[in-house]
Tab-separated table of C-alpha atoms in Angstrom:
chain	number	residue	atom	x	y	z
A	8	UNK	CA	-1.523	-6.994	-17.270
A	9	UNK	CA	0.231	-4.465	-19.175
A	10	UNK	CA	2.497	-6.517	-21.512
A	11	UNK	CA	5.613	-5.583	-19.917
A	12	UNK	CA	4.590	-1.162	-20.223
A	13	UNK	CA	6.207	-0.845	-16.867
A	14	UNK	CA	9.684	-0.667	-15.555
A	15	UNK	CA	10.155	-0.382	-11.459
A	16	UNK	CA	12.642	0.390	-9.079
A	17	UNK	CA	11.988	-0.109	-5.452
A	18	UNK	CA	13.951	0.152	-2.166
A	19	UNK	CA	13.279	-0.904	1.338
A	20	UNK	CA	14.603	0.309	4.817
A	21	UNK	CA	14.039	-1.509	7.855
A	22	UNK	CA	14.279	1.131	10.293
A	23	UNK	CA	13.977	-1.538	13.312
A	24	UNK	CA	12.116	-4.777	13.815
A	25	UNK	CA	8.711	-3.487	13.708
A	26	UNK	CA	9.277	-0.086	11.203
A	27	UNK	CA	9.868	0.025	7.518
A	28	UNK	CA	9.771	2.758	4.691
A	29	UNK	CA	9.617	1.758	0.916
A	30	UNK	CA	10.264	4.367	-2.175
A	31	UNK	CA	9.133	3.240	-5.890
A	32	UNK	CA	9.629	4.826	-8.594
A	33	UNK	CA	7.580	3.421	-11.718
A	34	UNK	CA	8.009	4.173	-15.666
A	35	UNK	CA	5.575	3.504	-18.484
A	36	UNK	CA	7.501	3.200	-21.461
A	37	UNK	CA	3.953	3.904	-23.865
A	38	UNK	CA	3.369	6.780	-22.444
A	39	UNK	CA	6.508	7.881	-21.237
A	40	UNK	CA	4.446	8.525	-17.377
A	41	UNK	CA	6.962	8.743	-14.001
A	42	UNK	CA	5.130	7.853	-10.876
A	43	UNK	CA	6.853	7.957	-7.549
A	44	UNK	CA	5.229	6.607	-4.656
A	45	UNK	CA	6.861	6.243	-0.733
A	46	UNK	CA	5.528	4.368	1.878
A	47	UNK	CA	6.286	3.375	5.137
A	48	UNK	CA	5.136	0.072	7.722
A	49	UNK	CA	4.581	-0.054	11.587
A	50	UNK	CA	3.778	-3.370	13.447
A	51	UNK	CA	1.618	-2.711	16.115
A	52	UNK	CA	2.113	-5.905	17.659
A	53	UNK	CA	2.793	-9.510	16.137
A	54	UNK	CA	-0.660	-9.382	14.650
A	55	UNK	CA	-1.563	-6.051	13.760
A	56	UNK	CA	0.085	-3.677	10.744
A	57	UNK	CA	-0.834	-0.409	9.563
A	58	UNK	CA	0.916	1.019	6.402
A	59	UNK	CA	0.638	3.960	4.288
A	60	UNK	CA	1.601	5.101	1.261
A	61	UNK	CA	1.728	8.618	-1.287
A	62	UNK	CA	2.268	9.228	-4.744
A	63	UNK	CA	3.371	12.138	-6.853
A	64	UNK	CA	0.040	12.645	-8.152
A	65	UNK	CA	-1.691	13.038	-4.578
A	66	UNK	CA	-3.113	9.693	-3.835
A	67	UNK	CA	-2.952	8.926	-0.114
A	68	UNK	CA	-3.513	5.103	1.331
A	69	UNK	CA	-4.036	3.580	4.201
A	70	UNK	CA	-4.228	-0.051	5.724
A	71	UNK	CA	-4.684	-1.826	8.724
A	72	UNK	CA	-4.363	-5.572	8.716
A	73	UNK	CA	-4.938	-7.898	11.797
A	74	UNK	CA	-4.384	-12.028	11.757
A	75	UNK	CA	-7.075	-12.839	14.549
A	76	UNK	CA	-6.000	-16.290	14.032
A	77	UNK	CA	-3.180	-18.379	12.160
A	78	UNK	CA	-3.482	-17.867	7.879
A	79	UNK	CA	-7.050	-16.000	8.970
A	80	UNK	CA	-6.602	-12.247	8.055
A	81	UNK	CA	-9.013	-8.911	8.221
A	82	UNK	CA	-7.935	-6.072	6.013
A	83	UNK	CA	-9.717	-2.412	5.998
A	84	UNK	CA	-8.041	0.275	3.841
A	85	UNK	CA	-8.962	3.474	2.020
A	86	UNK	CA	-7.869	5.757	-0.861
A	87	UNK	CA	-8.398	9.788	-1.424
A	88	UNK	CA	-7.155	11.730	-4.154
A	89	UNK	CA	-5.996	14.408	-1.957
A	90	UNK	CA	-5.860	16.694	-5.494
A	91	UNK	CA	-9.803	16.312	-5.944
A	92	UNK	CA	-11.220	15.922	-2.893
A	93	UNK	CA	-14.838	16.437	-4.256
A	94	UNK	CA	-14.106	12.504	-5.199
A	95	UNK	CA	-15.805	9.944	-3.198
A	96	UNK	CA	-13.000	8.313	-0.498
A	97	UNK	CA	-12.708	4.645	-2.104
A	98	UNK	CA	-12.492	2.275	0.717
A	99	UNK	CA	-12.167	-1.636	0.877
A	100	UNK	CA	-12.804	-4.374	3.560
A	101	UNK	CA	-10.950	-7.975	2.863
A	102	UNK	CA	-11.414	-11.167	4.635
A	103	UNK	CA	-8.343	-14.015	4.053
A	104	UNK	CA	-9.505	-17.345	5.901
A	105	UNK	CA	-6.928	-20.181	5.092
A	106	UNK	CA	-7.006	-24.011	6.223
C-alpha cells in the first residue's frame, strides 16, 4: 500500500509456551519517520489470547481473541492515543467463521 515507503525490523521472544514479546522498529524512507512499537502475547488457555502493544508516539492497543469453535474466531480490541486523550477510544469487534 505504500509502494515499498517502509523498511521493518522485527524480533520475537518466546518467553515460554504460552508468553511472547515482539519489538518493531519501522522507517519511512519519504519522510524520513522512525516508529518503534513493542508488544507482548499471553495465551490464556488453548483458545483464548490477549495481546498488547505501544508505540513511540503513545498509541496503546489491546486484543482479546477467542476460537469458540475450530477456524470460528471472535476478536474485540481497542486503541487510545494516550498523548490526546480528549480523542474518542477507537474500538473494533471482528467475527472469522471458516468452513
Amino acid at each position: 500500500m505504500d509502494k515499498c515507503d517502509t523498511v521493518k525490523a522485527s524480533y520475537v521472544q518466546n518467553l515460554s509456551s504460552n508468553k511472547m514479546v515482539v519489538a518493531e522498529i519501522a522507517h519511512k524512507l519519504s519522510s524520513k519517520d522512525n516508529t518503534f512499537t513493542i508488544g507482548s502475547s499471553y495465551a490464556l488457555d488453548t483458545f483464548t489470547t490477549v495481546k498488547g502493544r505501544v508505540n513511540n508516539y503513545g498509541t496503546i492497543a489491546a486484543l482479546v481473541q477467542h476460537e469458540w469453535r475450530p477456524k470460528s474466531t471472535f476478536i474485540l480490541s481497542a486503541e487510545i492515543d494516550s498523548k490526546a486523550l480528549d480523542k474518542q477510544t477507537k474500538f473494533g469487534l471482528a467475527l472469522a467463521l471458516k468452513p
